[in-house]
Amino acid sequence: MKGISWVWLGTAAGCIALLAVGAPLNMSLYQMALPFALGLAILHAAALGLTAARPLAGVLVSLIPMIVLPLVSDPVGAAPMPFSVVAIITQVLVICVAGLRAYWMVPAAAWLASVIIGVSLNYVTMPHGQSEGAQNNVVIFAAVSGGLMVAAVVAQQWQHMRTELAAERTVSAEEQSRRRLAEERTRIARELHDVVAHGMSVVVVQATTASYRHPGLSEELKKEFDDIAANSRRAMTEMRSMLGSLRNADAGRQLGPQPTLEDLPQLLASARSAGVNIPEPTLSGVEREDISEVIALTAYRIVQEALSNVIRHAPGATVNVDFTVSGGNLRVQVVNSSSDVGALMAQLDKGAHVGQGLIGMRERAAIVGGSVTCIPTLDGGFSVSALLPLGASKSAAGKSGTTSNNNEGRAQA
């Protein structure tokens, strides 16, 4: 913006200088009447400024003074003809500016028209014979203006090439960035598969065959191993979904069914089997049919992550899960009490890696226009409160389908 301002300021200064010199010169050296002297100088200087904004219109306007000036002048002595020096300089600048601002045919036409006008005026204004000075002026004007016109056109084309090259470099850089991102996603998917899939498969096989390998197991232990196998299969299914999303960023939402609030009982039962005391959740004003699929999925994942944190950091604690619909929003609250075992594990867990579960919950809620608040309670427990708008748009739903898959591993951390 600053560069453009300086260009216009320079153009305006040049027009004022040409007008200040051209008008007195027309009156004193070419003995023009004041209206013609001042009017033609103003018109020619204004044409230069107009060419900077509207090249074709400026060129057409500049030809008018070039035609009229020799017809209304009566040069004193050896004054340059058929054009004055100021008129020649102004017209050369007009052609150069047109060469920098317009397609090459516009400055070429301006140059050709100016030369034709100069040659023609030699015969019209001097019918009894052309002076050598007038002929030389036309030749010099044609040579100088023609050379500068070619230079201006070349400069414009060079600038266009630089702009196009910069644009191509930007596109190439973006394509390379996308390619590297795709390669990185594929690498992450491959490493996750190599590291996690084999171990999870072993867990599933061992849990499934435990009752056959150890015939003396009690029914309670058999049920425990069955739950381990079921949870492991569910984790592997979700991991495969995440790996599919990493391998194909444009895959969109998965074809397989996503968990909803209808799957909460199974999730709570799994948490209870891990030693967490969870009373039946309260549903205040909640109508399942009013909750969209994406909101239900988001609420399920938030509860899932909150329970995972309780199992990890506060085993044996009591967890209250509440759902409330108010003001067009679904409020999900997961509040756990303190746990002596959890306090001990928290001390042992110091220095371990920082999980990304809370960040993942906030990202999921932000996708649908909601928010998540995580704060410790006064009794030493922890509270996770999510506010999700029931009127989330379909665009948010589509975005959630892709982004939630990309964040799956982070939300499970």
Short mmCIF file of C-alpha atoms in Angstrom, two decimals:
data_model
loop_
_atom_site.label_atom_id
_atom_site.label_comp_id
_atom_site.label_asym_id
_atom_site.label_seq_id
_atom_site.Cartn_x
_atom_site.Cartn_y
_atom_site.Cartn_z
CA MET A 1 0.00 0.00 0.00
CA LYS A 2 2.85 2.35 0.81
CA GLY A 3 4.54 1.60 -2.54
CA ILE A 4 1.32 2.36 -4.43
CA SER A 5 0.98 5.69 -2.62
CA TRP A 6 4.47 6.72 -3.66
CA VAL A 7 3.76 5.82 -7.31
CA TRP A 8 0.64 7.97 -7.38
CA LEU A 9 2.45 10.78 -5.60
CA GLY A 10 5.25 10.69 -8.17
CA THR A 11 2.76 10.68 -11.05
CA ALA A 12 0.91 13.66 -9.60
CA ALA A 13 4.17 15.57 -9.09
CA GLY A 14 5.20 14.88 -12.70
CA CYS A 15 1.84 16.09 -14.03
CA ILE A 16 2.08 19.32 -12.02
CA ALA A 17 5.65 19.95 -13.24
CA LEU A 18 4.71 19.40 -16.88
CA LEU A 19 1.70 21.69 -16.51
CA ALA A 20 3.78 24.41 -14.83
CA VAL A 21 6.31 24.37 -17.69
CA GLY A 22 3.99 23.61 -20.61
CA ALA A 23 1.40 26.36 -20.16
CA PRO A 24 3.86 29.33 -20.07
CA LEU A 25 5.86 27.77 -22.92
CA ASN A 26 2.74 27.52 -25.09
CA MET A 27 1.98 31.22 -24.56
CA SER A 28 5.49 32.67 -24.93
CA LEU A 29 7.22 30.41 -27.48
CA TYR A 30 4.21 29.29 -29.53
CA GLN A 31 2.06 32.43 -29.10
CA MET A 32 -1.13 30.54 -28.26
CA ALA A 33 -4.18 32.22 -26.84
CA LEU A 34 -4.53 31.73 -23.10
CA PRO A 35 -7.49 29.27 -23.33
CA PHE A 36 -5.56 27.04 -25.76
CA ALA A 37 -2.23 27.36 -23.97
CA LEU A 38 -3.61 26.51 -20.55
CA GLY A 39 -6.32 24.07 -21.70
CA LEU A 40 -4.01 21.93 -23.86
CA ALA A 41 -1.35 21.83 -21.14
CA ILE A 42 -3.92 20.76 -18.53
CA LEU A 43 -5.44 18.16 -20.88
CA HIS A 44 -2.08 16.64 -21.78
CA ALA A 45 -0.86 16.52 -18.15
CA ALA A 46 -4.19 15.03 -17.03
CA ALA A 47 -3.89 12.37 -19.76
CA LEU A 48 -0.66 11.19 -18.13
CA GLY A 49 -2.39 10.74 -14.77
CA LEU A 50 -5.39 9.08 -16.43
CA THR A 51 -3.12 6.61 -18.22
CA ALA A 52 -1.85 5.33 -14.87
CA ALA A 53 -5.43 4.40 -13.89
CA ARG A 54 -7.11 3.79 -17.27
CA PRO A 55 -4.41 3.20 -19.92
CA LEU A 56 -6.67 3.12 -23.00
CA ALA A 57 -8.67 6.20 -22.00
CA GLY A 58 -5.48 8.09 -21.12
CA VAL A 59 -3.90 7.28 -24.48
CA LEU A 60 -6.97 8.49 -26.39
CA VAL A 61 -7.10 11.74 -24.41
CA SER A 62 -3.35 12.36 -24.94
CA LEU A 63 -3.76 12.31 -28.73
CA ILE A 64 -6.09 15.34 -28.65
CA PRO A 65 -3.42 17.90 -27.57
CA MET A 66 -0.95 16.33 -30.00
CA ILE A 67 -3.34 17.08 -32.89
CA VAL A 68 -4.64 20.50 -31.80
CA LEU A 69 -1.39 22.03 -30.48
CA PRO A 70 0.35 22.50 -33.90
CA LEU A 71 -2.88 23.83 -35.47
CA VAL A 72 -3.32 26.72 -32.99
CA SER A 73 0.36 27.67 -32.52
CA ASP A 74 2.49 30.33 -34.19
CA PRO A 75 6.07 29.43 -33.23
CA VAL A 76 8.61 32.15 -32.62
CA GLY A 77 11.90 31.71 -34.43
CA ALA A 78 13.27 28.18 -34.42
CA ALA A 79 10.83 26.77 -31.89
CA PRO A 80 10.59 22.97 -32.15
CA MET A 81 7.80 21.76 -34.42
CA PRO A 82 5.39 20.07 -34.94
CA PHE A 83 5.39 19.37 -31.17
CA SER A 84 6.83 21.31 -28.30
CA VAL A 85 9.51 19.75 -26.12
CA VAL A 86 7.08 19.53 -23.19
CA ALA A 87 4.47 17.84 -25.40
CA ILE A 88 7.05 15.33 -26.62
CA ILE A 89 8.16 14.51 -23.05
CA THR A 90 4.56 14.16 -21.88
CA GLN A 91 3.62 11.87 -24.76
CA VAL A 92 6.70 9.71 -24.21
CA LEU A 93 5.71 9.30 -20.55
CA VAL A 94 2.14 8.44 -21.55
CA ILE A 95 3.40 5.69 -23.87
CA CYS A 96 5.77 4.34 -21.19
CA VAL A 97 3.08 4.28 -18.51
CA ALA A 98 0.71 2.52 -20.93
CA GLY A 99 3.46 -0.03 -21.61
CA LEU A 100 3.75 -0.72 -17.88
CA ARG A 101 0.02 -0.81 -17.18
CA ALA A 102 -1.74 -2.29 -20.23
CA TYR A 103 -1.55 -5.05 -22.80
CA TRP A 104 1.25 -4.43 -25.31
CA MET A 105 -1.15 -3.50 -28.12
CA VAL A 106 -2.29 -0.34 -26.26
CA PRO A 107 1.17 1.31 -26.01
CA ALA A 108 2.01 0.10 -29.52
CA ALA A 109 -1.14 1.75 -30.89
CA ALA A 110 -0.37 4.93 -28.91
CA TRP A 111 3.16 5.06 -30.34
CA LEU A 112 2.01 4.40 -33.91
CA ALA A 113 -0.79 6.98 -33.70
CA SER A 114 1.58 9.62 -32.28
CA VAL A 115 4.12 9.05 -35.06
CA ILE A 116 1.41 9.19 -37.76
CA ILE A 117 0.10 12.43 -36.25
CA GLY A 118 3.63 13.92 -36.25
CA VAL A 119 4.27 12.99 -39.89
CA SER A 120 0.85 14.20 -40.99
CA LEU A 121 1.21 17.53 -39.21
CA ASN A 122 4.43 18.19 -41.08
CA TYR A 123 2.35 18.42 -44.27
CA VAL A 124 -0.70 20.14 -42.75
CA THR A 125 1.07 22.89 -40.84
CA MET A 126 3.90 23.42 -43.32
CA PRO A 127 2.38 22.98 -46.79
CA HIS A 128 5.17 24.93 -48.53
CA GLY A 129 7.91 22.67 -47.32
CA GLN A 130 8.95 20.71 -44.33
CA SER A 131 11.70 22.07 -42.15
CA GLU A 132 14.61 19.86 -41.29
CA GLY A 133 14.09 20.51 -37.58
CA ALA A 134 10.46 19.39 -37.71
CA GLN A 135 11.41 16.18 -39.47
CA ASN A 136 14.19 15.50 -36.97
CA ASN A 137 11.79 16.07 -34.07
CA VAL A 138 9.41 13.43 -35.42
CA VAL A 139 12.27 10.97 -36.00
CA ILE A 140 13.74 11.54 -32.54
CA PHE A 141 10.31 11.22 -30.93
CA ALA A 142 9.60 7.97 -32.82
CA ALA A 143 12.98 6.48 -31.84
CA VAL A 144 12.97 7.50 -28.16
CA SER A 145 9.30 6.70 -27.52
CA GLY A 146 9.55 3.42 -29.46
CA GLY A 147 12.59 2.27 -27.49
CA LEU A 148 11.08 3.20 -24.14
CA MET A 149 7.79 1.55 -25.12
CA VAL A 150 9.58 -1.74 -25.85
CA ALA A 151 11.47 -1.46 -22.56
CA ALA A 152 8.23 -0.78 -20.65
CA VAL A 153 6.46 -3.75 -22.26
CA VAL A 154 9.43 -6.03 -21.51
CA ALA A 155 9.49 -4.80 -17.92
CA GLN A 156 5.76 -5.51 -17.58
CA GLN A 157 6.14 -9.02 -19.00
CA TRP A 158 9.09 -9.66 -16.70
CA GLN A 159 7.00 -8.56 -13.73
CA HIS A 160 4.17 -10.85 -14.83
CA MET A 161 6.61 -13.74 -15.13
CA ARG A 162 7.93 -13.05 -11.64
CA THR A 163 4.38 -12.95 -10.26
CA GLU A 164 3.43 -16.19 -12.00
CA LEU A 165 6.67 -17.83 -10.87
CA ALA A 166 6.00 -16.77 -7.28
CA ALA A 167 2.46 -18.15 -7.54
CA GLU A 168 3.77 -21.42 -8.96
CA ARG A 169 6.31 -21.65 -6.16
CA THR A 170 3.56 -21.09 -3.62
CA VAL A 171 1.43 -23.82 -5.21
CA SER A 172 4.42 -26.16 -5.35
CA ALA A 173 5.23 -25.46 -1.71
CA GLU A 174 1.63 -26.18 -0.72
CA GLU A 175 1.59 -29.39 -2.75
CA GLN A 176 4.88 -30.46 -1.18
CA SER A 177 3.53 -29.64 2.27
CA ARG A 178 0.40 -31.71 1.62
CA ARG A 179 2.53 -34.57 0.29
CA ARG A 180 4.75 -34.48 3.35
CA LEU A 181 1.68 -34.39 5.58
CA ALA A 182 0.23 -37.41 3.80
CA GLU A 183 3.53 -39.25 4.14
CA GLU A 184 3.71 -38.37 7.83
CA ARG A 185 0.14 -39.53 8.40
CA THR A 186 0.90 -42.81 6.65
CA ARG A 187 4.07 -43.23 8.69
CA ILE A 188 2.19 -42.61 11.94
CA ALA A 189 -0.50 -45.10 10.93
CA ARG A 190 2.10 -47.71 10.07
CA GLU A 191 3.98 -47.22 13.33
CA LEU A 192 0.78 -47.33 15.38
CA HIS A 193 -0.22 -50.52 13.64
CA ASP A 194 3.19 -52.12 14.18
CA VAL A 195 3.45 -51.08 17.81
CA VAL A 196 -0.14 -51.40 19.07
CA ALA A 197 -1.99 -53.85 16.84
CA HIS A 198 0.20 -56.85 17.61
CA GLY A 199 0.08 -56.29 21.36
CA MET A 200 -3.69 -55.77 21.35
CA SER A 201 -4.18 -58.91 19.27
CA VAL A 202 -2.17 -60.90 21.79
CA VAL A 203 -4.32 -59.50 24.63
CA VAL A 204 -7.52 -60.48 22.80
CA VAL A 205 -6.28 -63.98 22.07
CA GLN A 206 -5.03 -64.57 25.61
CA ALA A 207 -8.23 -63.23 27.19
CA THR A 208 -10.43 -65.26 24.85
CA THR A 209 -8.56 -68.55 25.35
CA ALA A 210 -7.94 -68.15 29.09
CA SER A 211 -10.91 -70.33 30.04
CA TYR A 212 -9.62 -73.12 27.77
CA ARG A 213 -6.00 -72.84 28.86
CA HIS A 214 -6.94 -72.73 32.56
CA PRO A 215 -9.94 -75.05 33.11
CA GLY A 216 -10.07 -74.36 36.82
CA LEU A 217 -11.08 -70.69 36.50
CA SER A 218 -14.12 -69.54 38.38
CA GLU A 219 -17.10 -68.04 36.58
CA GLU A 220 -16.18 -64.61 37.93
CA LEU A 221 -12.69 -64.80 36.45
CA LYS A 222 -14.06 -66.10 33.16
CA LYS A 223 -16.40 -63.09 32.99
CA GLU A 224 -13.43 -60.82 33.80
CA PHE A 225 -11.44 -62.27 30.88
CA ASP A 226 -14.46 -61.95 28.59
CA ASP A 227 -14.76 -58.28 29.50
CA ILE A 228 -11.06 -57.78 28.83
CA ALA A 229 -11.43 -59.44 25.42
CA ALA A 230 -14.50 -57.36 24.57
CA ASN A 231 -12.85 -54.09 25.58
CA SER A 232 -9.71 -55.00 23.66
CA ARG A 233 -11.72 -55.77 20.51
CA ARG A 234 -13.53 -52.44 20.87
CA ALA A 235 -10.21 -50.62 21.25
CA MET A 236 -8.81 -52.39 18.19
CA THR A 237 -11.89 -51.43 16.15
CA GLU A 238 -11.50 -47.79 17.12
CA MET A 239 -7.78 -47.94 16.43
CA ARG A 240 -8.45 -49.30 12.94
CA SER A 241 -10.88 -46.44 12.36
CA MET A 242 -8.24 -43.94 13.42
CA LEU A 243 -5.60 -45.57 11.23
CA GLY A 244 -7.98 -45.43 8.27
CA SER A 245 -8.48 -41.72 8.85
CA LEU A 246 -4.74 -41.15 9.07
CA ARG A 247 -4.14 -42.99 5.83
CA ASN A 248 -6.85 -41.09 3.95
CA ALA A 249 -7.47 -37.50 5.04
CA ASP A 250 -10.39 -37.13 2.57
CA ALA A 251 -12.20 -40.26 3.67
CA GLY A 252 -14.74 -38.22 5.61
CA ARG A 253 -16.89 -39.92 8.17
CA GLN A 254 -16.46 -43.65 8.69
CA LEU A 255 -18.84 -46.16 7.28
CA GLY A 256 -19.03 -48.10 10.55
CA PRO A 257 -21.53 -47.08 13.27
CA GLN A 258 -20.27 -44.58 15.84
CA PRO A 259 -21.16 -44.87 19.55
CA THR A 260 -24.08 -42.78 20.81
CA LEU A 261 -25.81 -42.22 24.14
CA GLU A 262 -27.54 -45.58 23.65
CA ASP A 263 -24.13 -47.20 24.19
CA LEU A 264 -23.58 -45.50 27.55
CA PRO A 265 -24.77 -48.49 29.65
CA GLN A 266 -22.07 -50.68 28.13
CA LEU A 267 -19.46 -47.95 28.74
CA LEU A 268 -20.54 -47.52 32.37
CA ALA A 269 -20.57 -51.28 32.91
CA SER A 270 -17.02 -51.48 31.61
CA ALA A 271 -15.94 -48.72 34.02
CA ARG A 272 -17.71 -50.45 36.94
CA SER A 273 -15.84 -53.65 36.16
CA ALA A 274 -12.61 -51.66 36.56
CA GLY A 275 -13.54 -50.76 40.15
CA VAL A 276 -15.30 -47.41 39.70
CA ASN A 277 -18.57 -46.86 41.55
CA ILE A 278 -21.03 -45.24 39.12
CA PRO A 279 -24.68 -44.73 40.07
CA GLU A 280 -27.21 -44.66 37.28
CA PRO A 281 -26.82 -41.39 35.33
CA THR A 282 -29.47 -38.70 35.67
CA LEU A 283 -31.23 -37.49 32.55
CA SER A 284 -32.97 -34.15 33.15
CA GLY A 285 -35.11 -33.01 30.24
CA VAL A 286 -33.16 -35.17 27.79
CA GLU A 287 -35.03 -36.56 24.79
CA ARG A 288 -32.84 -38.91 22.79
CA GLU A 289 -34.52 -38.02 19.50
CA ASP A 290 -33.66 -34.32 20.00
CA ILE A 291 -29.93 -35.03 20.23
CA SER A 292 -28.18 -35.21 16.88
CA GLU A 293 -25.72 -37.96 16.03
CA VAL A 294 -22.66 -35.71 16.23
CA ILE A 295 -23.68 -34.28 19.63
CA ALA A 296 -24.34 -37.77 20.94
CA LEU A 297 -20.96 -38.95 19.70
CA THR A 298 -19.22 -35.94 21.25
CA ALA A 299 -20.98 -36.47 24.60
CA TYR A 300 -20.11 -40.18 24.57
CA ARG A 301 -16.43 -39.50 23.91
CA ILE A 302 -16.25 -36.87 26.64
CA VAL A 303 -17.79 -39.24 29.18
CA GLN A 304 -15.49 -42.01 27.95
CA GLU A 305 -12.38 -39.86 28.41
CA ALA A 306 -13.53 -38.62 31.83
CA LEU A 307 -14.11 -42.19 33.05
CA SER A 308 -10.74 -43.26 31.65
CA ASN A 309 -9.08 -40.52 33.70
CA VAL A 310 -10.96 -41.65 36.82
CA ILE A 311 -9.91 -45.27 36.28
CA ARG A 312 -6.32 -44.16 35.77
CA HIS A 313 -5.98 -41.56 38.53
CA ALA A 314 -8.74 -42.27 41.07
CA PRO A 315 -9.62 -45.96 41.11
CA GLY A 316 -12.36 -46.81 43.58
CA ALA A 317 -13.85 -43.31 43.49
CA THR A 318 -17.55 -42.63 43.07
CA VAL A 319 -18.49 -40.98 39.79
CA ASN A 320 -21.73 -39.14 39.09
CA VAL A 321 -22.71 -38.73 35.44
CA ASP A 322 -25.45 -36.19 34.72
CA PHE A 323 -27.12 -35.07 31.49
CA THR A 324 -29.22 -31.90 31.43
CA VAL A 325 -30.94 -30.08 28.56
CA SER A 326 -31.44 -26.37 29.14
CA GLY A 327 -31.64 -23.38 26.84
CA GLY A 328 -30.98 -25.40 23.70
CA ASN A 329 -27.78 -26.90 25.13
CA LEU A 330 -26.86 -30.33 26.42
CA ARG A 331 -24.81 -30.15 29.62
CA VAL A 332 -22.76 -33.23 30.44
CA GLN A 333 -21.20 -33.44 33.90
CA VAL A 334 -18.85 -36.13 35.15
CA VAL A 335 -17.85 -35.54 38.78
CA ASN A 336 -15.73 -38.01 40.76
CA SER A 337 -15.03 -38.03 44.48
CA SER A 338 -11.57 -38.19 46.01
CA SER A 339 -9.75 -41.49 46.34
CA ASP A 340 -6.90 -42.41 48.66
CA VAL A 341 -5.63 -44.88 46.10
CA GLY A 342 -5.95 -42.21 43.47
CA ALA A 343 -3.89 -39.77 45.55
CA LEU A 344 -1.19 -42.40 45.90
CA MET A 345 -1.23 -43.11 42.15
CA ALA A 346 -1.08 -39.39 41.43
CA GLN A 347 2.13 -39.20 43.44
CA LEU A 348 3.57 -42.19 41.62
CA ASP A 349 2.45 -40.78 38.28
CA LYS A 350 4.47 -37.57 38.70
CA GLY A 351 7.07 -37.30 35.99
CA ALA A 352 5.10 -39.50 33.62
CA HIS A 353 4.03 -38.20 30.25
CA VAL A 354 1.24 -35.65 30.15
CA GLY A 355 -1.82 -37.11 28.45
CA GLN A 356 -3.77 -35.28 25.78
CA GLY A 357 -7.23 -36.38 26.91
CA LEU A 358 -8.35 -33.00 28.27
CA ILE A 359 -7.11 -31.28 25.11
CA GLY A 360 -8.95 -33.84 23.01
CA MET A 361 -12.21 -33.23 24.91
CA ARG A 362 -11.93 -29.48 24.39
CA GLU A 363 -11.22 -29.96 20.68
CA ARG A 364 -14.23 -32.22 20.26
CA ALA A 365 -16.51 -29.72 22.00
CA ALA A 366 -15.09 -26.77 20.03
CA ILE A 367 -15.83 -28.53 16.73
CA VAL A 368 -19.59 -28.44 17.44
CA GLY A 369 -19.48 -24.96 19.01
CA GLY A 370 -19.40 -26.12 22.62
CA SER A 371 -16.95 -25.90 25.50
CA VAL A 372 -15.48 -28.07 28.25
CA THR A 373 -14.55 -26.96 31.76
CA CYS A 374 -12.27 -29.16 33.90
CA ILE A 375 -11.72 -28.13 37.53
CA PRO A 376 -10.91 -29.88 40.82
CA THR A 377 -13.70 -30.05 43.39
CA LEU A 378 -13.57 -28.89 47.02
CA ASP A 379 -13.58 -32.45 48.38
CA GLY A 380 -10.46 -33.41 46.43
CA GLY A 381 -12.23 -34.88 43.41
CA PHE A 382 -12.45 -33.64 39.83
CA SER A 383 -15.25 -32.25 37.68
CA VAL A 384 -15.61 -32.33 33.89
CA SER A 385 -18.46 -30.19 32.57
CA ALA A 386 -19.27 -29.95 28.85
CA LEU A 387 -21.78 -27.59 27.24
CA LEU A 388 -22.85 -28.76 23.79
CA PRO A 389 -25.34 -26.85 21.58
CA LEU A 390 -28.17 -29.05 20.34
CA GLY A 391 -28.49 -26.88 17.21
CA ALA A 392 -25.03 -27.75 15.86
CA SER A 393 -24.95 -27.26 12.08
CA LYS A 394 -24.49 -30.02 9.59
CA SER A 395 -21.20 -28.51 8.55
CA ALA A 396 -19.96 -28.96 12.08
CA ALA A 397 -21.16 -32.53 11.96
CA GLY A 398 -19.19 -33.22 8.80
CA LYS A 399 -16.14 -31.58 10.26
CA SER A 400 -16.50 -33.57 13.47
CA GLY A 401 -16.67 -36.83 11.56
CA THR A 402 -13.25 -36.22 10.09
CA THR A 403 -11.55 -34.37 12.92
CA SER A 404 -12.81 -36.68 15.67
CA ASN A 405 -11.22 -39.58 13.87
CA ASN A 406 -7.94 -37.68 13.57
CA ASN A 407 -8.02 -36.92 17.32
CA GLU A 408 -9.10 -40.42 18.33
CA GLY A 409 -5.71 -41.49 19.57
CA ARG A 410 -5.23 -38.17 21.38
CA ALA A 411 -8.63 -38.36 23.09
CA GLN A 412 -7.86 -41.85 24.35
CA ALA A 413 -4.50 -40.85 25.87
#
